[in-house]
PDB file of C-alpha atoms in Angstrom:
ATOM      1  CA  GLN S 286      80.551  84.291  86.068  1.00 69.00           C
ATOM      2  CA  LYS S 287      83.036  86.265  88.131  1.00 79.00           C
ATOM      3  CA  GLU S 288      84.607  84.505  91.077  1.00 90.00           C
ATOM      4  CA  VAL S 289      83.438  87.200  93.484  1.00 95.00           C
ATOM      5  CA  GLU S 290      80.340  89.322  93.017  1.00 94.00           C
ATOM      6  CA  GLN S 291      79.696  92.318  95.200  1.00 94.00           C
ATOM      7  CA  ASP S 292      76.462  94.281  95.377  1.00 86.00           C
ATOM      8  CA  PRO S 293      76.676  97.309  93.084  1.00 79.00           C
ATOM      9  CA  GLY S 294      76.550 100.775  94.575  1.00 87.00           C
ATOM     10  CA  PRO S 295      76.713 103.453  95.486  1.00 94.00           C
ATOM     11  CA  LEU S 296      74.859 103.212  98.776  1.00 96.00           C
ATOM     12  CA  SER S 297      73.622 106.226 100.740  1.00 97.00           C
ATOM     13  CA  VAL S 298      72.155 105.913 104.246  1.00 97.00           C
ATOM     14  CA  PRO S 299      71.305 108.325 107.069  1.00 98.00           C
ATOM     15  CA  GLU S 300      73.498 108.479 110.140  1.00 98.00           C
ATOM     16  CA  GLY S 301      72.587 105.791 112.664  1.00 97.00           C
ATOM     17  CA  ALA S 302      71.303 103.332 110.076  1.00 97.00           C
ATOM     18  CA  ILE S 303      72.308  99.688 109.941  1.00 98.00           C
ATOM     19  CA  VAL S 304      74.241  98.945 106.777  1.00 97.00           C
ATOM     20  CA  SER S 305      74.392  95.539 105.141  1.00 97.00           C
ATOM     21  CA  LEU S 306      77.088  94.812 102.550  1.00 97.00           C
ATOM     22  CA  ASN S 307      77.201  91.502 100.739  1.00 97.00           C
ATOM     23  CA  CYS S 308      79.364  89.372  98.466  1.00 97.00           C
ATOM     24  CA  THR S 309      78.827  86.020  96.827  1.00 97.00           C
ATOM     25  CA  TYR S 310      81.491  83.742  95.451  1.00 96.00           C
ATOM     26  CA  SER S 311      81.696  80.702  93.243  1.00 95.00           C
ATOM     27  CA  ASN S 312      85.070  79.157  94.133  1.00 94.00           C
ATOM     28  CA  SER S 313      84.643  76.628  96.922  1.00 93.00           C
ATOM     29  CA  ALA S 314      88.409  76.716  97.492  1.00 93.00           C
ATOM     30  CA  PHE S 315      88.069  80.101  99.206  1.00 94.00           C
ATOM     31  CA  GLN S 316      88.574  79.594 102.921  1.00 93.00           C
ATOM     32  CA  TYR S 317      89.596  82.992 104.261  1.00 94.00           C
ATOM     33  CA  PHE S 318      87.359  86.033 104.035  1.00 96.00           C
ATOM     34  CA  MET S 319      88.167  89.671 104.614  1.00 96.00           C
ATOM     35  CA  TRP S 320      86.462  93.018 104.541  1.00 97.00           C
ATOM     36  CA  TYR S 321      88.549  96.077 103.814  1.00 97.00           C
ATOM     37  CA  ARG S 322      87.613  99.748 104.032  1.00 97.00           C
ATOM     38  CA  GLN S 323      89.287 102.144 101.634  1.00 96.00           C
ATOM     39  CA  TYR S 324      89.129 105.899 101.940  1.00 96.00           C
ATOM     40  CA  SER S 325      89.821 108.022  98.891  1.00 92.00           C
ATOM     41  CA  ARG S 326      93.513 108.069  97.926  1.00 91.00           C
ATOM     42  CA  LYS S 327      94.424 105.632 100.702  1.00 94.00           C
ATOM     43  CA  GLY S 328      95.241 101.939 100.866  1.00 95.00           C
ATOM     44  CA  PRO S 329      92.667  99.378 102.042  1.00 96.00           C
ATOM     45  CA  GLU S 330      92.359  98.989 105.795  1.00 96.00           C
ATOM     46  CA  LEU S 331      91.554  95.550 107.188  1.00 95.00           C
ATOM     47  CA  LEU S 332      88.248  95.625 109.055  1.00 96.00           C
ATOM     48  CA  MET S 333      87.304  92.018 109.560  1.00 95.00           C
ATOM     49  CA  TYR S 334      88.953  88.668 108.913  1.00 93.00           C
ATOM     50  CA  THR S 335      87.245  85.305 109.259  1.00 92.00           C
ATOM     51  CA  TYR S 336      87.982  81.763 108.234  1.00 88.00           C
ATOM     52  CA  SER S 337      84.968  79.827 109.341  1.00 82.00           C
ATOM     53  CA  SER S 338      81.254  79.977 108.823  1.00 88.00           C
ATOM     54  CA  GLY S 339      79.363  81.999 111.388  1.00 90.00           C
ATOM     55  CA  ASN S 340      79.485  85.486 112.817  1.00 92.00           C
ATOM     56  CA  LYS S 341      82.377  87.568 114.070  1.00 94.00           C
ATOM     57  CA  GLU S 342      81.773  90.833 115.870  1.00 96.00           C
ATOM     58  CA  ASP S 343      84.124  93.749 116.474  1.00 95.00           C
ATOM     59  CA  GLY S 344      82.544  96.879 117.886  1.00 96.00           C
ATOM     60  CA  ARG S 345      79.948  98.170 115.442  1.00 97.00           C
ATOM     61  CA  PHE S 346      80.997  95.687 112.762  1.00 97.00           C
ATOM     62  CA  THR S 347      79.787  92.114 112.294  1.00 97.00           C
ATOM     63  CA  ALA S 348      81.106  89.812 109.608  1.00 97.00           C
ATOM     64  CA  GLN S 349      79.022  86.833 108.596  1.00 96.00           C
ATOM     65  CA  VAL S 350      80.157  83.891 106.489  1.00 96.00           C
ATOM     66  CA  ASP S 351      77.936  81.159 105.077  1.00 95.00           C
ATOM     67  CA  LYS S 352      80.163  78.734 103.218  1.00 94.00           C
ATOM     68  CA  SER S 353      77.286  76.470 102.241  1.00 93.00           C
ATOM     69  CA  SER S 354      75.657  79.333 100.356  1.00 95.00           C
ATOM     70  CA  LYS S 355      78.975  80.929  99.356  1.00 95.00           C
ATOM     71  CA  TYR S 356      77.792  84.224 100.796  1.00 95.00           C
ATOM     72  CA  ILE S 357      79.471  86.730 103.084  1.00 97.00           C
ATOM     73  CA  SER S 358      78.148  89.892 104.681  1.00 97.00           C
ATOM     74  CA  LEU S 359      79.371  92.868 106.651  1.00 97.00           C
ATOM     75  CA  PHE S 360      76.959  94.684 108.945  1.00 97.00           C
ATOM     76  CA  ILE S 361      77.675  98.147 110.285  1.00 98.00           C
ATOM     77  CA  ARG S 362      75.538  99.263 113.221  1.00 98.00           C
ATOM     78  CA  ASP S 363      74.917 102.881 114.169  1.00 98.00           C
ATOM     79  CA  SER S 364      76.628 104.061 110.997  1.00 98.00           C
ATOM     80  CA  GLN S 365      78.606 107.301 111.216  1.00 97.00           C
ATOM     81  CA  PRO S 366      79.647 109.846 108.566  1.00 97.00           C
ATOM     82  CA  SER S 367      83.212 108.645 109.150  1.00 97.00           C
ATOM     83  CA  ASP S 368      82.145 105.243 107.792  1.00 97.00           C
ATOM     84  CA  SER S 369      81.742 106.838 104.359  1.00 97.00           C
ATOM     85  CA  ALA S 370      84.255 104.952 102.216  1.00 97.00           C
ATOM     86  CA  THR S 371      84.565 102.145  99.698  1.00 96.00           C
ATOM     87  CA  TYR S 372      84.177  98.655 101.140  1.00 97.00           C
ATOM     88  CA  LEU S 373      85.885  95.722  99.487  1.00 97.00           C
ATOM     89  CA  CYS S 374      85.271  92.077 100.196  1.00 97.00           C
ATOM     90  CA  ALA S 375      88.242  89.793  99.567  1.00 96.00           C
ATOM     91  CA  MET S 376      88.864  86.104  99.877  1.00 95.00           C
ATOM     92  CA  ARG S 377      91.504  83.480  99.238  1.00 94.00           C
ATOM     93  CA  PRO S 378      92.235  79.763  99.440  1.00 92.00           C
ATOM     94  CA  THR S 379      94.613  78.251 102.001  1.00 88.00           C
ATOM     95  CA  GLY S 380      98.315  78.969 101.621  1.00 81.00           C
ATOM     96  CA  ALA S 381     100.083  82.079 102.867  1.00 70.00           C
ATOM     97  CA  ASN S 382     101.102  83.014  99.310  1.00 77.00           C
ATOM     98  CA  SER S 383      97.574  82.707  97.993  1.00 87.00           C
ATOM     99  CA  LYS S 384      96.283  85.648  96.036  1.00 91.00           C
ATOM    100  CA  LEU S 385      93.326  87.625  97.222  1.00 94.00           C
ATOM    101  CA  THR S 386      90.319  87.833  94.965  1.00 95.00           C
ATOM    102  CA  PHE S 387      88.449  91.083  95.483  1.00 95.00           C
ATOM    103  CA  GLY S 388      84.924  92.180  94.907  1.00 95.00           C
ATOM    104  CA  LYS S 389      84.511  95.355  92.861  1.00 93.00           C
ATOM    105  CA  GLY S 390      83.850  97.409  95.969  1.00 94.00           C
ATOM    106  CA  ILE S 391      80.851  99.439  97.031  1.00 96.00           C
ATOM    107  CA  THR S 392      80.955 103.097  97.940  1.00 96.00           C
ATOM    108  CA  LEU S 393      79.021 103.934 101.085  1.00 97.00           C
ATOM    109  CA  SER S 394      77.938 107.424 101.999  1.00 97.00           C
ATOM    110  CA  VAL S 395      76.518 108.094 105.479  1.00 98.00           C
ATOM    111  CA  ARG S 396      74.540 111.337 105.563  1.00 97.00           C
ATOM    112  CA  PRO S 397      74.677 113.406 108.794  1.00 95.00           C
TER     113      PRO S 397
ATOM    114  CA  GLY V1325      97.496  96.139 114.538  1.00 67.00           C
ATOM    115  CA  ALA V1326      99.991  95.347 111.812  1.00 76.00           C
ATOM    116  CA  VAL V1327     101.423  98.405 110.079  1.00 91.00           C
ATOM    117  CA  VAL V1328     102.688  98.611 106.533  1.00 95.00           C
ATOM    118  CA  SER V1329     104.422 101.807 105.496  1.00 95.00           C
ATOM    119  CA  GLN V1330     104.721 102.839 101.871  1.00 97.00           C
ATOM    120  CA  HIS V1331     106.912 105.632 100.569  1.00 96.00           C
ATOM    121  CA  PRO V1332     106.624 107.995  98.810  1.00 97.00           C
ATOM    122  CA  SER V1333     102.908 108.713  98.973  1.00 96.00           C
ATOM    123  CA  TRP V1334     102.978 110.832  95.826  1.00 96.00           C
ATOM    124  CA  VAL V1335     105.556 111.293  93.122  1.00 96.00           C
ATOM    125  CA  ILE V1336     105.581 113.309  89.923  1.00 96.00           C
ATOM    126  CA  CYS V1337     108.344 112.795  87.419  1.00 94.00           C
ATOM    127  CA  LYS V1338     109.220 113.221  83.795  1.00 95.00           C
ATOM    128  CA  SER V1339     108.710 110.578  81.165  1.00 96.00           C
ATOM    129  CA  GLY V1340     111.726 108.287  80.832  1.00 96.00           C
ATOM    130  CA  THR V1341     112.841 108.386  84.444  1.00 95.00           C
ATOM    131  CA  SER V1342     112.777 105.467  86.871  1.00 96.00           C
ATOM    132  CA  VAL V1343     110.870 105.600  90.120  1.00 97.00           C
ATOM    133  CA  LYS V1344     111.383 103.451  93.200  1.00 97.00           C
ATOM    134  CA  ILE V1345     108.598 102.779  95.706  1.00 97.00           C
ATOM    135  CA  GLU V1346     109.350 101.280  99.110  1.00 97.00           C
ATOM    136  CA  CYS V1347     107.101  99.060 101.181  1.00 96.00           C
ATOM    137  CA  ARG V1348     108.016  98.280 104.788  1.00 95.00           C
ATOM    138  CA  SER V1349     106.353  96.143 107.421  1.00 93.00           C
ATOM    139  CA  LEU V1350     106.965  98.058 110.642  1.00 93.00           C
ATOM    140  CA  ASP V1351     105.956  95.629 113.358  1.00 88.00           C
ATOM    141  CA  PHE V1352     106.012  92.170 111.820  1.00 88.00           C
ATOM    142  CA  GLN V1353     108.130  90.082 109.504  1.00 89.00           C
ATOM    143  CA  ALA V1354     106.603  89.954 106.058  1.00 88.00           C
ATOM    144  CA  THR V1355     107.389  86.676 104.422  1.00 87.00           C
ATOM    145  CA  THR V1356     105.259  87.595 101.434  1.00 91.00           C
ATOM    146  CA  MET V1357     104.585  90.976  99.901  1.00 94.00           C
ATOM    147  CA  PHE V1358     102.216  91.817  97.091  1.00 95.00           C
ATOM    148  CA  TRP V1359     102.160  94.735  94.679  1.00 97.00           C
ATOM    149  CA  TYR V1360      98.907  96.049  93.241  1.00 97.00           C
ATOM    150  CA  ARG V1361      97.841  98.698  90.828  1.00 97.00           C
ATOM    151  CA  GLN V1362      94.520 100.496  91.137  1.00 95.00           C
ATOM    152  CA  PHE V1363      92.789 102.609  88.522  1.00 91.00           C
ATOM    153  CA  PRO V1364      90.161 105.208  89.520  1.00 88.00           C
ATOM    154  CA  LYS V1365      86.909 103.693  90.743  1.00 85.00           C
ATOM    155  CA  GLN V1366      88.199 100.169  90.179  1.00 88.00           C
ATOM    156  CA  SER V1367      89.279  97.371  92.443  1.00 89.00           C
ATOM    157  CA  LEU V1368      92.878  96.344  93.008  1.00 93.00           C
ATOM    158  CA  MET V1369      94.775  94.520  90.284  1.00 94.00           C
ATOM    159  CA  LEU V1370      97.557  92.225  91.470  1.00 96.00           C
ATOM    160  CA  MET V1371     100.838  92.839  89.674  1.00 97.00           C
ATOM    161  CA  ALA V1372     103.219  90.477  91.440  1.00 96.00           C
ATOM    162  CA  THR V1373     103.896  88.409  94.533  1.00 94.00           C
ATOM    163  CA  SER V1374     107.291  88.425  96.181  1.00 92.00           C
ATOM    164  CA  ASN V1375     108.816  86.263  98.869  1.00 88.00           C
ATOM    165  CA  GLU V1376     111.873  87.305 100.825  1.00 85.00           C
ATOM    166  CA  GLY V1377     115.046  86.229  99.061  1.00 83.00           C
ATOM    167  CA  SER V1378     113.254  84.909  95.971  1.00 85.00           C
ATOM    168  CA  LYS V1379     112.388  86.263  92.570  1.00 88.00           C
ATOM    169  CA  ALA V1380     108.973  87.803  92.291  1.00 92.00           C
ATOM    170  CA  THR V1381     106.138  86.015  90.537  1.00 94.00           C
ATOM    171  CA  TYR V1382     104.452  88.318  88.068  1.00 96.00           C
ATOM    172  CA  GLU V1383     100.859  88.171  86.909  1.00 96.00           C
ATOM    173  CA  GLN V1384     100.096  87.605  83.275  1.00 95.00           C
ATOM    174  CA  GLY V1385     100.502  90.762  81.242  1.00 95.00           C
ATOM    175  CA  VAL V1386     102.784  92.526  83.730  1.00 96.00           C
ATOM    176  CA  GLU V1387     106.188  93.339  82.259  1.00 94.00           C
ATOM    177  CA  LYS V1388     108.964  92.058  84.495  1.00 94.00           C
ATOM    178  CA  ASP V1389     111.549  94.399  82.996  1.00 95.00           C
ATOM    179  CA  LYS V1390     109.275  97.382  83.444  1.00 96.00           C
ATOM    180  CA  PHE V1391     108.285  96.710  87.029  1.00 97.00           C
ATOM    181  CA  LEU V1392     111.306  95.496  88.980  1.00 96.00           C
ATOM    182  CA  ILE V1393     110.539  94.025  92.376  1.00 95.00           C
ATOM    183  CA  ASN V1394     113.077  93.333  95.084  1.00 91.00           C
ATOM    184  CA  HIS V1395     112.293  91.716  98.436  1.00 90.00           C
ATOM    185  CA  ALA V1396     115.697  91.690 100.064  1.00 83.00           C
ATOM    186  CA  SER V1397     114.619  91.477 103.690  1.00 90.00           C
ATOM    187  CA  LEU V1398     111.667  90.375 105.804  1.00 90.00           C
ATOM    188  CA  THR V1399     110.605  93.986 106.275  1.00 92.00           C
ATOM    189  CA  LEU V1400     111.285  95.660 102.947  1.00 94.00           C
ATOM    190  CA  SER V1401     110.179  95.245  99.358  1.00 94.00           C
ATOM    191  CA  THR V1402     110.703  97.743  96.558  1.00 96.00           C
ATOM    192  CA  LEU V1403     108.987  98.301  93.244  1.00 97.00           C
ATOM    193  CA  THR V1404     110.935 100.187  90.589  1.00 97.00           C
ATOM    194  CA  VAL V1405     109.052 101.474  87.575  1.00 97.00           C
ATOM    195  CA  THR V1406     111.737 101.725  84.921  1.00 96.00           C
ATOM    196  CA  SER V1407     111.660 104.239  82.090  1.00 95.00           C
ATOM    197  CA  ALA V1408     108.237 105.390  83.192  1.00 95.00           C
ATOM    198  CA  HIS V1409     105.760 106.765  80.676  1.00 95.00           C
ATOM    199  CA  PRO V1410     102.414 108.541  81.114  1.00 95.00           C
ATOM    200  CA  GLU V1411     100.519 105.256  80.779  1.00 95.00           C
ATOM    201  CA  ASP V1412     102.297 104.039  83.925  1.00 96.00           C
ATOM    202  CA  SER V1413     100.586 106.772  85.927  1.00 96.00           C
ATOM    203  CA  SER V1414      98.459 105.058  88.520  1.00 95.00           C
ATOM    204  CA  PHE V1415      97.955 104.304  92.212  1.00 97.00           C
ATOM    205  CA  TYR V1416     100.354 101.575  93.357  1.00 98.00           C
ATOM    206  CA  ILE V1417      99.684  99.745  96.612  1.00 98.00           C
ATOM    207  CA  CYS V1418     101.713  97.140  98.441  1.00 97.00           C
ATOM    208  CA  SER V1419     100.538  94.633 100.999  1.00 96.00           C
ATOM    209  CA  ALA V1420     102.340  92.288 103.325  1.00 93.00           C
ATOM    210  CA  THR V1421     101.496  89.122 105.157  1.00 90.00           C
ATOM    211  CA  GLY V1422     103.317  87.468 108.011  1.00 85.00           C
ATOM    212  CA  THR V1423     104.311  83.908 108.642  1.00 81.00           C
ATOM    213  CA  GLY V1424     101.619  81.270 108.657  1.00 78.00           C
ATOM    214  CA  ASP V1425      98.561  80.441 106.628  1.00 77.00           C
ATOM    215  CA  LEU V1426      96.176  82.349 108.880  1.00 81.00           C
ATOM    216  CA  GLN V1427      97.768  85.750 108.355  1.00 85.00           C
ATOM    217  CA  PRO V1428      95.708  88.348 106.477  1.00 89.00           C
ATOM    218  CA  GLN V1429      97.176  90.880 104.080  1.00 92.00           C
ATOM    219  CA  HIS V1430      97.828  94.338 105.460  1.00 94.00           C
ATOM    220  CA  PHE V1431      98.074  97.185 103.006  1.00 96.00           C
ATOM    221  CA  GLY V1432     100.192 100.283 102.751  1.00 96.00           C
ATOM    222  CA  ASP V1433      98.652 103.658 102.027  1.00 95.00           C
ATOM    223  CA  GLY V1434      99.594 103.578  98.373  1.00 96.00           C
ATOM    224  CA  THR V1435     101.750 105.696  96.087  1.00 97.00           C
ATOM    225  CA  ARG V1436     100.217 108.010  93.554  1.00 97.00           C
ATOM    226  CA  LEU V1437     102.518 108.075  90.535  1.00 97.00           C
ATOM    227  CA  SER V1438     102.120 110.783  87.915  1.00 96.00           C
ATOM    228  CA  ILE V1439     104.329 110.719  84.839  1.00 95.00           C
ATOM    229  CA  LEU V1440     104.439 113.920  82.815  1.00 94.00           C
TER     230      LEU V1440
END
């Protein structure tokens, strides 16, 4: 079993839809959880960063962490064509030098 | 937000040459920098972790003599691909994290390396 599993894609939604992206993990040592957005031929851009169970909201984005179920989600409200990108979940244990473990990424396409 | 600058964004060179890629944290001190490689339609593969003033820690299977990493200051790390060959062609991305356990990794925009 991989340490981090991310829903396979690709995902295509109409503009304005609510998008739900999910990852599960098996390593209970993971304490910090991130969602990155990566456009083609660009580096990943940090969208959300959480380190406790619960919800964190930033504009149209909501990150949800459930440590008891080892499950994290990213919700995008009122999706826009500019949200079309690859979304990567990532997580790590404590320790500033700790390596990130990434999900495989899911490609989202928002149709105008 | 934190900004990481990577240069060059794209380089094409002949087989056998060495290529240096720079990674700079522009508005924070990066105690730790990471170097990744990404193949098309795949996730990021960690190559090495470097701390300022220390030798880099390489992941299993990554050749230290092939991929030289220097982290001489709190704002600059470099990756040199020595005697590059076509199989080294890839997308290389750096990331940096500041001081403290709570800091996330911020990524540069990557360098597309093409070896002819």
